[in-house]
PDB file of C-alpha atoms in Angstrom:
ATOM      1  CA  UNK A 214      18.693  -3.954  41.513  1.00  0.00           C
ATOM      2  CA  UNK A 215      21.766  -4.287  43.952  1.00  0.00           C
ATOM      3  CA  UNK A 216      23.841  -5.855  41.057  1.00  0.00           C
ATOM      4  CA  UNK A 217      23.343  -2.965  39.102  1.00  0.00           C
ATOM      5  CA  UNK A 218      23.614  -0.693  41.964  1.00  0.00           C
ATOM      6  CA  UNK A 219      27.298  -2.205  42.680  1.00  0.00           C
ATOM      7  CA  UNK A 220      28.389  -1.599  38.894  1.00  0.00           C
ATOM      8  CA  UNK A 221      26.868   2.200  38.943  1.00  0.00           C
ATOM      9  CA  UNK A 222      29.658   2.617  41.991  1.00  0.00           C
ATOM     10  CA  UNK A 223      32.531   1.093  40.547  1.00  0.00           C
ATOM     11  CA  UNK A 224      32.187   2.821  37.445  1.00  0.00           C
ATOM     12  CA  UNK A 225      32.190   6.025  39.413  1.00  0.00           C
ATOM     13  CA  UNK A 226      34.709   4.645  41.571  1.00  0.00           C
ATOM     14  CA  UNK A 227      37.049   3.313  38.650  1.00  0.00           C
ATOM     15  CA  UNK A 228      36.115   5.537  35.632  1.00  0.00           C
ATOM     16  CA  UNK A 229      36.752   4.173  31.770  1.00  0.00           C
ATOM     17  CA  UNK A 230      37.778   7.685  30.961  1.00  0.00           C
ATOM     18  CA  UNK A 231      39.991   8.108  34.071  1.00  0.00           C
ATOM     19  CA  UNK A 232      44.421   8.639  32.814  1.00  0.00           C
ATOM     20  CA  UNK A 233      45.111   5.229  33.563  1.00  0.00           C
ATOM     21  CA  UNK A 234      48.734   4.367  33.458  1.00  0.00           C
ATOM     22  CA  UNK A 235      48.882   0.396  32.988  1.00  0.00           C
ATOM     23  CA  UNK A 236      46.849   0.268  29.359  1.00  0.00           C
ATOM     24  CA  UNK A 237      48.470  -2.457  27.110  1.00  0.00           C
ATOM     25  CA  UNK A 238      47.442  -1.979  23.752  1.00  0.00           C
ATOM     26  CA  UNK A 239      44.225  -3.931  22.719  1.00  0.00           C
ATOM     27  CA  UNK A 240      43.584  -4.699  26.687  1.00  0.00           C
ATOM     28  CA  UNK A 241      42.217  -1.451  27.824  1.00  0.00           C
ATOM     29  CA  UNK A 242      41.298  -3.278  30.898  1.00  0.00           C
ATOM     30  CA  UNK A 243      42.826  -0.932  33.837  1.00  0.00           C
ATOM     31  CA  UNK A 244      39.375   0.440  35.290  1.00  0.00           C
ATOM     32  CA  UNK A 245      38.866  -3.350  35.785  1.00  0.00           C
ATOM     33  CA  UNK A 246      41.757  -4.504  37.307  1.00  0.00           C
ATOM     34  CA  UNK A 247      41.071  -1.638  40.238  1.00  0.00           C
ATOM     35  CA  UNK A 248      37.443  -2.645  40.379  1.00  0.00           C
ATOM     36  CA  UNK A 249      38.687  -6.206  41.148  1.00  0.00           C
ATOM     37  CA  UNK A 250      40.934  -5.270  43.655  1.00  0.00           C
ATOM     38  CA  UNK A 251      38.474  -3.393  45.870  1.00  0.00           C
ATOM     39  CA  UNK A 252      35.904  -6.137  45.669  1.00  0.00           C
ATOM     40  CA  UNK A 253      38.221  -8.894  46.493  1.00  0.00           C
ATOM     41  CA  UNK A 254      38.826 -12.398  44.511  1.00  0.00           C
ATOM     42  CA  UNK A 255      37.959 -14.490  47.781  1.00  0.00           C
ATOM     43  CA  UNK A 256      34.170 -14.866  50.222  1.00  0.00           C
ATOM     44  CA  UNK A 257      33.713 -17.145  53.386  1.00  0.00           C
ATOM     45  CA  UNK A 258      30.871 -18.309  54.235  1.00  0.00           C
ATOM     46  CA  UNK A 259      29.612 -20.095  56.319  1.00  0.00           C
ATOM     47  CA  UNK A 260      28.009 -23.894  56.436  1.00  0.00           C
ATOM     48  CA  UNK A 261      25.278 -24.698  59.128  1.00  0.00           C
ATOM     49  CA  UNK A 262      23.134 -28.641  58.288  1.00  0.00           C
ATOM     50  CA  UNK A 263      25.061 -28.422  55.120  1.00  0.00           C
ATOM     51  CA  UNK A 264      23.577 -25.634  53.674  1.00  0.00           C
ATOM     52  CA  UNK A 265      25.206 -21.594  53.194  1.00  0.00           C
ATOM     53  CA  UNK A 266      24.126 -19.725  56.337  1.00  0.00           C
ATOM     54  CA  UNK A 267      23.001 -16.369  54.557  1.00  0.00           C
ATOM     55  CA  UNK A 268      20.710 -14.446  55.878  1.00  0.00           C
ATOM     56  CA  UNK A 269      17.725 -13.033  54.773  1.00  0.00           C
ATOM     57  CA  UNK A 270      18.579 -10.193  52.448  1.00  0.00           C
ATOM     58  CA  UNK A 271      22.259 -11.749  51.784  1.00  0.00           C
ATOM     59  CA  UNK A 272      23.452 -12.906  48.385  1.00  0.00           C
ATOM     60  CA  UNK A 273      26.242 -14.117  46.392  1.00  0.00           C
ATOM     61  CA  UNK A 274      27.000 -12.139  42.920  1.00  0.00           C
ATOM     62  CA  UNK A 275      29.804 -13.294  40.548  1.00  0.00           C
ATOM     63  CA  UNK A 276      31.049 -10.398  38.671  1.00  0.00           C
ATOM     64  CA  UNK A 277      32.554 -10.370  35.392  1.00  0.00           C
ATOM     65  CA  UNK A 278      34.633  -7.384  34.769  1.00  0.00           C
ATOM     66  CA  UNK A 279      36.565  -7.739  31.941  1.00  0.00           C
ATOM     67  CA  UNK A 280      34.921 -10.055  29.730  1.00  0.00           C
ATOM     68  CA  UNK A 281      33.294 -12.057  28.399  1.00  0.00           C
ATOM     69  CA  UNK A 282      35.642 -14.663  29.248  1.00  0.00           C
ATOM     70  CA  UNK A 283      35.965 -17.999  30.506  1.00  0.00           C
ATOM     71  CA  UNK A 284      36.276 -18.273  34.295  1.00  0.00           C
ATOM     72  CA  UNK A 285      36.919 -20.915  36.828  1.00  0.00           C
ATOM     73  CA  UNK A 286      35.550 -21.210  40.597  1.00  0.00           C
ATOM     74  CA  UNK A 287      37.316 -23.093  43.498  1.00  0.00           C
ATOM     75  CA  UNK A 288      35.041 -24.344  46.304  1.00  0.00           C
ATOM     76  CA  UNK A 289      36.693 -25.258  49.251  1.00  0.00           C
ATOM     77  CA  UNK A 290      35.473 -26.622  52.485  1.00  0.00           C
ATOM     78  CA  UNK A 291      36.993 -26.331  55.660  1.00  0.00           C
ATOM     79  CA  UNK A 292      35.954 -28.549  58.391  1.00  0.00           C
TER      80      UNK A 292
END
């Protein structure tokens, strides 16, 4: 329910429809670039015994917005 909830407000946020400016022909892909940008491409979190130190009603969500396509994730661990 809170995945969906976060794509109902970035499509009102960041319309298809909207007069986007940066469409490249066969990439209609703006709405998705701004989308991106106001979620951020980076999360700390925090380590405690090892294991992520959410808390109860925290969670992680990996969002594909302009896809399908193959992605990559970088794990790093700071000490």
């Amino acid at each position: 329910m809170v995945a969906r909830d976060f794509e109902m407000a970035l499509e009102k946020i960041a319309p298809e429809g909207w007069g986007w400016q940066h469409i490249e022909e066969g990439e209609e892909n703006a709405p998705s670039h701004i989308r991106a940008a106001l979620m951020g491409p980076q999360l700390v979190i925090p380590l405690r015994d090892g294991q992520m130190a959410l808390g109860i009603w925290q969670g992680i969500f990996f969002c594909e917005l302009d896809g399908p396509r193959t992605r990559s994730v970088l794990v790093t661990v700071l000490r």
